[in-house]
Coordinates of C-alpha atoms and ligand atoms in Angstrom, one line a residue:
M1 CA 6.7 14.5 -12.6
L2 CA 6.2 10.9 -13.7
E3 CA 3.7 9.5 -16.3
V4 CA 3.0 5.9 -16.9
E5 CA 1.3 5.1 -20.2
N6 CA -0.3 1.8 -21.1
L7 CA 2.4 -0.1 -19.2
S8 CA 2.3 -3.9 -19.5
K9 CA 4.4 -6.9 -18.6
V10 CA 3.8 -10.4 -19.9
Y11 CA 5.5 -13.4 -18.4
K12 CA 5.1 -16.4 -20.7
S13 CA 1.3 -16.5 -20.9
K14 CA 0.7 -14.5 -17.8
K15 CA -0.1 -10.8 -18.0
A16 CA 1.3 -9.5 -14.7
V17 CA 0.6 -5.9 -15.6
D18 CA -2.0 -5.1 -18.3
G19 CA -2.2 -1.6 -19.7
V20 CA -1.7 0.6 -16.6
N21 CA -2.0 4.4 -16.8
L22 CA -1.1 6.6 -13.9
Y23 CA 0.7 9.8 -13.1
L24 CA 2.4 11.5 -10.2
D25 CA 2.7 15.2 -9.7
S26 CA 5.6 16.6 -7.8
G27 CA 5.0 16.7 -4.0
E28 CA 2.0 14.3 -4.2
S29 CA 1.6 11.1 -2.1
I30 CA 0.1 8.4 -4.3
G31 CA -1.2 5.1 -3.2
L32 CA -1.2 1.9 -5.2
L33 CA -3.7 -0.4 -3.5
G34 CA -4.4 -4.0 -4.5
P35 CA -4.4 -7.6 -3.2
N36 CA -1.5 -9.9 -3.5
G37 CA -0.7 -10.7 -7.2
A38 CA -2.4 -7.5 -8.5
G39 CA 0.7 -6.4 -10.3
K40 CA 1.9 -3.7 -7.9
S41 CA 5.5 -4.8 -7.5
T42 CA 5.9 -5.4 -11.2
T43 CA 4.5 -1.9 -12.0
I44 CA 6.9 -0.1 -9.7
S45 CA 9.8 -2.3 -10.9
M46 CA 9.2 -1.0 -14.4
M47 CA 8.7 2.6 -13.1
S48 CA 12.1 2.4 -11.4
T49 CA 13.8 0.9 -14.4
L50 CA 14.5 -2.4 -12.7
I51 CA 12.6 -4.5 -15.2
R52 CA 11.8 -3.7 -18.8
P53 CA 8.1 -3.4 -19.9
S54 CA 6.6 -5.6 -22.6
D55 CA 4.7 -2.6 -23.8
G56 CA 4.0 1.0 -22.9
D57 CA 6.2 3.8 -21.6
V58 CA 7.2 5.7 -18.4
R59 CA 8.0 9.4 -18.8
F60 CA 9.9 11.5 -16.3
K61 CA 9.3 15.2 -16.9
G62 CA 8.2 14.4 -20.4
K63 CA 11.1 12.1 -21.4
S64 CA 11.1 8.3 -21.8
I65 CA 13.0 6.6 -19.0
L66 CA 13.2 3.4 -21.0
K67 CA 15.4 5.2 -23.5
Q68 CA 17.2 7.3 -20.8
P69 CA 17.1 5.4 -17.4
D70 CA 19.8 7.7 -16.0
L71 CA 17.4 10.6 -16.0
V72 CA 15.4 9.1 -13.2
R73 CA 17.7 6.8 -11.3
P74 CA 19.5 9.5 -9.3
I75 CA 16.3 11.0 -8.0
L76 CA 14.7 7.7 -7.1
G77 CA 14.7 6.0 -3.7
V78 CA 13.3 2.5 -3.9
V79 CA 12.3 0.5 -0.9
P80 CA 11.9 -3.1 -2.1
Q81 CA 9.3 -5.5 -0.7
E82 CA 12.0 -7.9 0.5
I83 CA 14.6 -6.7 3.0
A84 CA 17.8 -6.0 1.1
L85 CA 20.5 -5.5 3.8
Y86 CA 23.7 -7.2 4.9
E87 CA 22.7 -9.2 7.9
E88 CA 26.3 -9.6 9.2
L89 CA 26.9 -5.8 9.1
T90 CA 25.6 -3.3 11.6
A91 CA 22.9 -0.8 10.7
Y92 CA 25.6 1.9 10.6
E93 CA 27.8 -0.1 8.3
N94 CA 24.9 -0.9 6.0
M95 CA 24.0 2.8 5.7
K96 CA 27.6 3.8 5.1
F97 CA 27.9 1.1 2.4
F98 CA 24.8 2.2 0.5
G99 CA 25.7 5.9 1.0
R100 CA 29.0 5.2 -0.8
V101 CA 27.2 3.3 -3.6
Y102 CA 25.3 6.6 -4.1
G103 CA 28.5 8.5 -4.3
L104 CA 28.6 10.1 -0.9
S105 CA 31.9 10.2 1.1
G106 CA 33.7 11.9 4.0
K107 CA 31.9 14.3 6.3
K108 CA 29.0 14.5 3.9
L109 CA 28.4 10.7 4.2
D110 CA 28.9 10.7 8.0
N111 CA 26.4 13.6 8.5
K112 CA 23.8 11.9 6.2
V113 CA 24.1 8.6 8.1
E114 CA 23.4 10.4 11.4
E115 CA 20.5 12.4 9.9
V116 CA 18.8 9.4 8.4
L117 CA 19.3 7.3 11.5
E118 CA 17.7 10.0 13.5
L119 CA 14.8 10.1 11.1
V120 CA 14.1 6.3 11.3
G121 CA 14.6 6.4 15.1
L122 CA 17.5 3.9 15.4
K123 CA 20.4 6.1 16.3
E124 CA 20.9 4.3 19.6
R125 CA 20.9 0.9 18.0
K126 CA 23.2 1.7 15.1
K127 CA 26.1 -0.5 16.3
E128 CA 24.0 -3.7 16.3
K129 CA 24.1 -6.2 13.5
I130 CA 21.0 -6.4 11.3
K131 CA 20.6 -10.1 12.0
G132 CA 19.7 -9.2 15.6
Y133 CA 17.1 -6.6 14.7
S134 CA 13.4 -7.2 14.9
G135 CA 11.4 -7.3 11.7
G136 CA 10.2 -3.7 12.2
M137 CA 13.7 -2.4 12.8
K138 CA 15.0 -4.1 9.6
R139 CA 12.1 -2.5 7.7
R140 CA 13.2 0.9 9.1
I141 CA 16.8 0.5 8.0
N142 CA 15.6 -0.9 4.6
I143 CA 13.9 2.5 4.2
A144 CA 16.8 4.4 5.6
V145 CA 19.2 3.1 2.9
A146 CA 16.8 4.4 0.2
L147 CA 16.9 7.8 1.8
M148 CA 20.7 8.2 1.8
H149 CA 20.9 10.2 -1.5
Q150 CA 18.0 12.5 -0.6
P151 CA 15.6 11.2 -3.4
E152 CA 13.0 13.4 -4.9
L153 CA 10.7 10.5 -5.4
L154 CA 10.4 7.7 -2.8
I155 CA 8.8 4.4 -4.0
M156 CA 7.9 2.0 -1.3
D157 CA 6.7 -1.6 -1.8
E158 CA 4.5 -2.8 1.1
P159 CA 6.9 -1.5 3.7
T160 CA 4.8 -2.5 6.7
V161 CA 4.0 -6.2 6.0
G162 CA 4.6 -8.6 8.9
I163 CA 5.8 -6.1 11.5
D164 CA 4.5 -5.0 15.0
P165 CA 1.9 -2.2 15.2
Q166 CA 4.4 0.2 16.8
S167 CA 7.0 0.0 14.0
R168 CA 4.1 0.2 11.5
N169 CA 2.9 3.4 13.1
Y170 CA 6.4 4.8 13.2
I171 CA 6.9 4.1 9.4
L172 CA 3.6 5.6 8.5
E173 CA 4.3 8.8 10.5
M174 CA 7.8 8.9 8.9
V175 CA 6.4 8.7 5.4
R176 CA 3.8 11.4 6.2
Q177 CA 6.6 13.7 7.4
L178 CA 8.8 13.1 4.4
N179 CA 5.9 14.0 2.1
Q180 CA 4.3 16.8 4.0
E181 CA 7.2 18.5 5.7
K182 CA 10.1 17.7 3.4
G183 CA 8.1 17.8 0.1
M184 CA 9.2 14.4 -1.0
T185 CA 7.0 12.8 -3.7
V186 CA 5.8 9.4 -2.5
L187 CA 4.5 6.3 -4.3
Y188 CA 3.2 4.0 -1.6
T189 CA 2.2 0.4 -2.4
S190 CA 0.1 -1.6 0.0
H191 CA -2.7 -4.1 0.4
Y192 CA -3.8 -2.3 3.6
M193 CA -6.5 0.2 2.7
E194 CA -6.2 2.0 6.1
E195 CA -2.6 2.9 5.2
V196 CA -3.2 4.4 1.8
E197 CA -6.3 6.1 3.2
R198 CA -4.2 7.7 5.9
L199 CA -1.2 8.7 3.8
C200 CA -2.2 9.3 0.2
D201 CA -3.6 12.2 -1.7
R202 CA -4.7 10.0 -4.6
I203 CA -5.1 6.3 -4.9
Y204 CA -5.0 3.8 -7.7
I205 CA -6.7 0.5 -7.1
M206 CA -5.2 -2.4 -8.9
D207 CA -6.5 -5.9 -9.6
H208 CA -5.4 -8.6 -12.1
G209 CA -2.8 -6.3 -13.6
K210 CA -5.2 -3.4 -14.3
V211 CA -6.1 -0.2 -12.6
I212 CA -9.8 -0.6 -11.8
A213 CA -10.4 2.7 -10.1
S214 CA -8.6 5.9 -9.2
G215 CA -9.1 9.2 -7.5
T216 CA -9.0 10.8 -4.0
K217 CA -10.5 8.7 -1.3
D218 CA -13.7 10.7 -1.4
E219 CA -14.0 10.3 -5.1
L220 CA -13.4 6.5 -4.8
K221 CA -16.0 6.3 -2.0
S222 CA -18.5 8.2 -4.1
I223 CA -18.6 5.1 -6.3
L224 CA -20.7 3.7 -3.4
S225 CA -22.9 6.8 -3.1
G226 CA -25.9 4.8 -4.2
E227 CA -25.3 2.1 -1.6
E228 CA -25.2 1.6 2.1
T229 CA -23.0 -0.6 4.2
V230 CA -24.7 -2.2 7.2
L231 CA -23.0 -4.2 9.9
V232 CA -25.2 -7.0 11.1
E233 CA -24.0 -7.9 14.6
V234 CA -25.0 -11.3 15.8
Q235 CA -24.4 -13.5 18.9
H236 CA -22.9 -16.3 16.8
K237 CA -22.3 -16.6 13.1
T238 CA -23.7 -19.5 11.2
N239 CA -23.4 -20.5 7.5
A240 CA -27.2 -20.9 7.3
L241 CA -27.7 -17.3 8.3
A242 CA -25.0 -16.1 5.9
N243 CA -26.7 -17.9 3.0
Q244 CA -30.1 -16.6 4.1
I245 CA -28.9 -13.0 4.2
A246 CA -27.1 -13.4 0.9
S247 CA -30.3 -14.7 -0.7
L248 CA -32.4 -11.6 0.3
P249 CA -33.4 -9.7 -2.8
S250 CA -32.6 -6.3 -1.1
I251 CA -29.0 -7.2 -0.5
Q252 CA -26.1 -7.1 -3.0
K253 CA -23.2 -8.5 -1.1
V254 CA -22.4 -10.2 2.2
T255 CA -19.0 -10.6 3.8
E256 CA -18.2 -12.2 7.1
V257 CA -16.6 -9.9 9.7
E258 CA -15.5 -10.3 13.3
K259 CA -18.8 -9.6 15.0
G260 CA -21.2 -10.8 12.3
F261 CA -21.7 -9.9 8.7
K262 CA -21.2 -6.8 6.6
V263 CA -23.9 -6.3 3.9
I264 CA -24.1 -3.9 1.0
A265 CA -27.5 -2.8 -0.2
P266 CA -28.9 0.0 -2.4
K267 CA -29.6 3.1 -0.4
G268 CA -33.3 3.5 0.5
E269 CA -34.0 -0.2 0.6
N270 CA -35.4 -1.1 4.0
I271 CA -33.2 -4.0 4.7
F272 CA -33.7 -3.9 8.5
T273 CA -37.0 -5.9 8.4
D274 CA -35.5 -8.5 6.0
V275 CA -32.4 -9.0 8.1
F276 CA -34.4 -9.1 11.3
R277 CA -36.6 -11.9 9.9
A278 CA -33.6 -13.8 8.5
T279 CA -31.9 -13.9 11.9
E280 CA -35.1 -15.0 13.6
E281 CA -35.6 -17.8 11.1
A282 CA -32.0 -18.9 11.5
G283 CA -32.4 -18.9 15.3
V284 CA -29.6 -16.5 15.8
K285 CA -29.7 -13.6 18.2
L286 CA -29.4 -10.2 16.6
M287 CA -27.1 -7.9 18.7
G288 CA -27.2 -4.8 16.5
L289 CA -27.6 -3.2 13.1
H290 CA -25.3 -0.3 12.3
V291 CA -25.1 1.8 9.1
Q292 CA -21.4 2.4 8.3
T293 CA -19.6 5.0 6.2
P294 CA -18.0 3.1 3.3
T295 CA -14.3 2.2 3.3
L296 CA -11.9 1.6 0.4
E297 CA -12.3 -2.1 1.3
D298 CA -16.0 -1.7 0.5
V299 CA -15.1 0.0 -2.8
F300 CA -12.9 -2.9 -3.7
L301 CA -15.6 -5.4 -2.7
H302 CA -18.1 -3.5 -4.8
L303 CA -15.8 -3.5 -7.9
T304 CA -14.5 -7.0 -7.7
G305 CA -16.8 -9.0 -5.5
R306 CA -13.8 -10.0 -3.4
K307 CA -12.0 -8.8 -0.3
L308 CA -8.6 -7.0 -0.5
R309 CA -7.1 -9.4 2.1
D310 CA -7.2 -13.1 1.7
Ligands
ADP401 N1 9.2 -12.9 -12.7 C1 8.0 -13.4 -12.8 N2 7.7 -14.5 -13.5 C2 6.4 -14.9 -13.7 N3 5.4 -14.4 -13.1 C3 5.6 -13.3 -12.3 C4 6.9 -12.8 -12.1 N4 6.7 -11.7 -11.3 C5 5.4 -11.6 -11.0 N5 4.7 -12.6 -11.6 C6 3.3 -12.8 -11.5 O1 2.6 -11.5 -11.9 C7 1.5 -11.3 -11.0 C8 1.7 -9.9 -10.4 O2 2.8 -10.0 -9.4 P1 3.3 -8.8 -8.5 O3 3.6 -7.6 -9.4 O4 4.3 -9.3 -7.6 O5 1.9 -8.5 -7.7 P2 1.8 -7.7 -6.3 O6 3.0 -7.0 -6.0 O7 0.6 -6.8 -6.5 O8 1.5 -8.7 -5.2 C9 1.4 -12.4 -10.1 O9 0.5 -13.3 -10.6 C10 2.8 -13.0 -10.1 O10 2.8 -14.4 -9.8
MG402 MG1 4.2 -7.0 -4.4

């Protein structure tokens, strides 16, 4: 459906996007995962013809959308990272306004407004002004306006940042439904790995403007097939212990987590004895050692040496 080839964007001396290749097949749900500043928003702005690339091309069904942006605009629904609604208008008025922008009118427009309000679960609140809405409700209407013209492809830029867990769940479930039950193609951008893991058929991991890995979640996790993630649970965390664990030759990476430390080590290494001795020497009580199945967070850590979230 959509093919991105060697896409780049340079701002002064900064390469925001640096030679990105990716594709979306019709009906797929694709995740773009990466930390803040990775180049996700810039990539999707170019894919949705909002900004012009410095280099590369985006093809929709084989044709360049740089030369013919009108090929893709009518079938795109874009949900921007920032809320783009009229605060002084009600949810209902916002949706009517954006529906008219997309060329709907009369009964068709009224029906569509009701249908989409139902979908985002805000039918009962439609007569309230946006400015009185919670962050999560604003997000839902922000998505609603992008759905007014029944897009084939829905592009969402971090739609769950800064909202309550209930709204977040609602949005995730809604996206799943649009993709799996209504057949809408979805490009979902996030720095939350649980979200792309839950929603997406394939995932592209971005960092510093580049795609550093891609595939299904199982394919991505198989990058770590030679390694093991172990949670070292301790009574209290100390820097001395973190340093001591990090310096163990059997251990590749250590990150601090809530209950202690997460370490990555090659499979087959017997790290248990080493970790046990390290905690003893640091005078810290060991509460448990648990081997964990790897997450996409671990994959990112493995590839970059950093965490997805700062
Ligand atoms: N208009 C712009 N001018 C200059 N630098 C920009 C501009 N837009 C984005 N950048 C920079 O490009 C990089 C990628 O940004 P962005 O695409 O917003 O990343 P993400 O969406 O993954 O957080 C960042 O370092 C950002 O500061
Ligand atoms: Mg962004």
